[in-house]
Amino acid sequence: MNIPSKVHLIDVGPRDGLQNEKQPVPAAVKIELVHRLQAAGLKEIEVTSYVSPKWVPQMADNHEVMSGITRHAGVRYSVLTPNLQGFEAALLDRPNEIVVFGAASEAFSQKNINCSIAESIERFAPVVAAAQAAGIAVRGAMSSTVGCPYEGEIAPERVDYLAGLMKGIGVERVDVADTIGVGTPHKVQAAIEATLKHFHIDHVSGHFHDTYGQALSNTLAALEMGVWNFQSSVAGLGGCPYAKGATGNVATEDVVYLLHGMGIQTGIDLDALVDAGQFISEQLGRQTNSRVARALLAKRQG
């Protein structure tokens, strides 16, 4: 095993976590959440997306949110841009990185963005080129890498195919995402191994949902392979709108507790992170999904 001594976390709560909320979340609340996350020590935050408000109304305030953030030196602010129109809108707000997304499942790709995997990559190629010309980093989100709500289990060969396409258009790093949270350690490791045929370990991150309670086990499995970049969502916000019953991303608080318990450095203040999660949970009118946060909050109350 080659477990890293340091881990870099990307909090996707402000974007992936909030995009499917049915109730409107004011821009001021999203801005405050970003501020609290960076104050807690997060060095990378996925802030918003530049998609049609017809499809994702919760992200219609992308410009207001991005322009309202007080940026900290050393913090990377990323945004999702599905097409050139979205990229051109995002460019005005100076993100440090854009994210394009593809699926390892043909059925998921058709349901999510109405095109095949190959067609999705063709759409993203000019976006990646435009970003590189503007000096903006590019990350590729690879969804459904171990399971799909329509096709079932996904073979590692499909992940290999998608990772190769991503590499071919110039994507610099990728996320191996268990979008519906059905993965188990060996399946996740197989998906990561397929990705490593095209990307260096330093350019691969794990993105795990906790539908079946396997996200932390899958995180440990990835750590054992030397993966040191992970995505998580404060308070366990988020889910997959295309997968019935799929719960949220693994909570950042839970991942940090695991890592600190293993002696792995994150640069994150867990207490401040718990406060950030409690803030957004109260704004949404519900309890945090983080088991660690609930335990620590109960301990504070005596």
Tab-separated table of C-alpha atoms in Angstrom, residues 28-136:
chain	number	residue	atom	x	y	z
A	28	ALA	CA	-25.759	35.526	-0.535
A	29	VAL	CA	-26.056	32.142	1.198
A	30	LYS	CA	-23.941	30.434	-1.473
A	31	ILE	CA	-21.312	33.154	-1.191
A	32	GLU	CA	-21.243	32.801	2.591
A	33	LEU	CA	-20.862	29.031	2.239
A	34	VAL	CA	-17.834	29.475	-0.029
A	35	HIS	CA	-16.351	31.957	2.441
A	36	ARG	CA	-16.843	29.542	5.337
A	37	LEU	CA	-15.310	26.654	3.404
A	38	GLN	CA	-12.179	28.569	2.489
A	39	ALA	CA	-11.906	29.881	6.053
A	40	ALA	CA	-11.970	26.262	7.216
A	41	GLY	CA	-8.948	25.537	5.015
A	42	LEU	CA	-10.412	24.227	1.764
A	43	LYS	CA	-8.034	25.074	-1.070
A	44	GLU	CA	-10.355	24.080	-3.865
A	45	ILE	CA	-14.074	24.741	-4.163
A	46	GLU	CA	-16.473	23.911	-6.997
A	47	VAL	CA	-18.595	27.051	-6.908
A	48	THR	CA	-21.266	27.001	-9.606
A	49	SER	CA	-22.157	25.978	-13.146
A	50	TYR	CA	-22.880	27.832	-16.360
A	51	VAL	CA	-25.779	25.841	-17.715
A	52	SER	CA	-29.180	26.862	-18.994
A	53	PRO	CA	-31.386	28.055	-16.113
A	54	LYS	CA	-34.158	26.127	-17.834
A	55	TRP	CA	-32.433	22.889	-16.862
A	56	VAL	CA	-30.703	23.930	-13.630
A	57	PRO	CA	-32.545	26.975	-12.229
A	58	GLN	CA	-30.611	26.785	-8.958
A	59	MET	CA	-27.434	27.874	-10.783
A	60	ALA	CA	-28.985	30.848	-12.605
A	61	ASP	CA	-27.173	33.202	-10.213
A	62	ASN	CA	-23.707	31.994	-11.278
A	63	HIS	CA	-22.397	35.473	-12.154
A	64	GLU	CA	-23.706	36.987	-8.922
A	65	VAL	CA	-22.105	34.244	-6.860
A	66	MET	CA	-18.732	34.298	-8.604
A	67	SER	CA	-18.487	38.086	-8.547
A	68	GLY	CA	-19.547	38.196	-4.896
A	69	ILE	CA	-16.816	35.923	-3.572
A	70	THR	CA	-13.867	37.422	-1.747
A	71	ARG	CA	-11.095	35.304	-3.180
A	72	HIS	CA	-8.242	33.971	-1.100
A	73	ALA	CA	-4.768	33.503	-2.510
A	74	GLY	CA	-4.011	29.842	-3.022
A	75	VAL	CA	-7.650	28.794	-3.388
A	76	ARG	CA	-8.813	27.347	-6.712
A	77	TYR	CA	-12.377	28.205	-7.749
A	78	SER	CA	-13.820	25.844	-10.347
A	79	VAL	CA	-17.049	25.958	-12.365
A	80	LEU	CA	-18.928	23.554	-14.615
A	81	THR	CA	-19.183	24.550	-18.294
A	82	PRO	CA	-21.015	22.101	-20.585
A	83	ASN	CA	-20.558	24.030	-23.831
A	84	LEU	CA	-18.870	27.021	-25.461
A	85	GLN	CA	-21.721	29.345	-24.541
A	86	GLY	CA	-21.323	28.386	-20.915
A	87	PHE	CA	-17.557	28.764	-21.102
A	88	GLU	CA	-17.797	32.243	-22.616
A	89	ALA	CA	-20.139	33.309	-19.808
A	90	ALA	CA	-17.823	31.790	-17.206
A	91	LEU	CA	-14.761	33.459	-18.702
A	92	LEU	CA	-16.077	36.850	-17.578
A	93	ASP	CA	-16.017	35.622	-13.981
A	94	ARG	CA	-12.393	34.399	-14.094
A	95	PRO	CA	-12.595	30.837	-12.757
A	96	ASN	CA	-9.315	29.063	-12.074
A	97	GLU	CA	-10.603	25.867	-13.612
A	98	ILE	CA	-13.510	24.658	-15.703
A	99	VAL	CA	-15.101	21.223	-15.493
A	100	VAL	CA	-16.497	19.212	-18.392
A	101	PHE	CA	-18.379	16.000	-17.748
A	102	GLY	CA	-18.867	12.670	-19.442
A	103	ALA	CA	-20.294	9.286	-18.508
A	104	ALA	CA	-18.859	5.793	-18.735
A	105	SER	CA	-22.404	4.620	-19.494
A	106	GLU	CA	-23.996	5.253	-22.886
A	107	ALA	CA	-27.492	5.166	-21.404
A	108	PHE	CA	-26.568	7.648	-18.687
A	109	SER	CA	-24.991	9.968	-21.259
A	110	GLN	CA	-28.168	9.896	-23.352
A	111	LYS	CA	-30.433	10.525	-20.344
A	112	ASN	CA	-28.211	13.242	-18.870
A	113	ILE	CA	-27.045	15.254	-21.900
A	114	ASN	CA	-28.952	13.687	-24.824
A	115	CYS	CA	-25.964	12.394	-26.762
A	116	SER	CA	-23.562	9.471	-26.927
A	117	ILE	CA	-20.277	9.392	-25.045
A	118	ALA	CA	-18.313	10.063	-28.227
A	119	GLU	CA	-20.609	12.952	-29.169
A	120	SER	CA	-20.239	14.477	-25.702
A	121	ILE	CA	-16.458	14.504	-26.084
A	122	GLU	CA	-16.792	16.159	-29.498
A	123	ARG	CA	-18.854	18.901	-27.853
A	124	PHE	CA	-16.292	19.398	-25.108
A	125	ALA	CA	-13.228	19.525	-27.380
A	126	PRO	CA	-13.679	23.203	-28.391
A	127	VAL	CA	-14.457	24.123	-24.766
A	128	VAL	CA	-11.200	22.537	-23.598
A	129	ALA	CA	-9.270	24.253	-26.383
A	130	ALA	CA	-10.788	27.637	-25.523
A	131	ALA	CA	-9.970	27.186	-21.850
A	132	GLN	CA	-6.374	26.262	-22.571
A	133	ALA	CA	-6.019	29.262	-24.868
A	134	ALA	CA	-7.243	31.439	-21.998
A	135	GLY	CA	-4.838	29.847	-19.514
A	136	ILE	CA	-7.608	28.137	-17.537
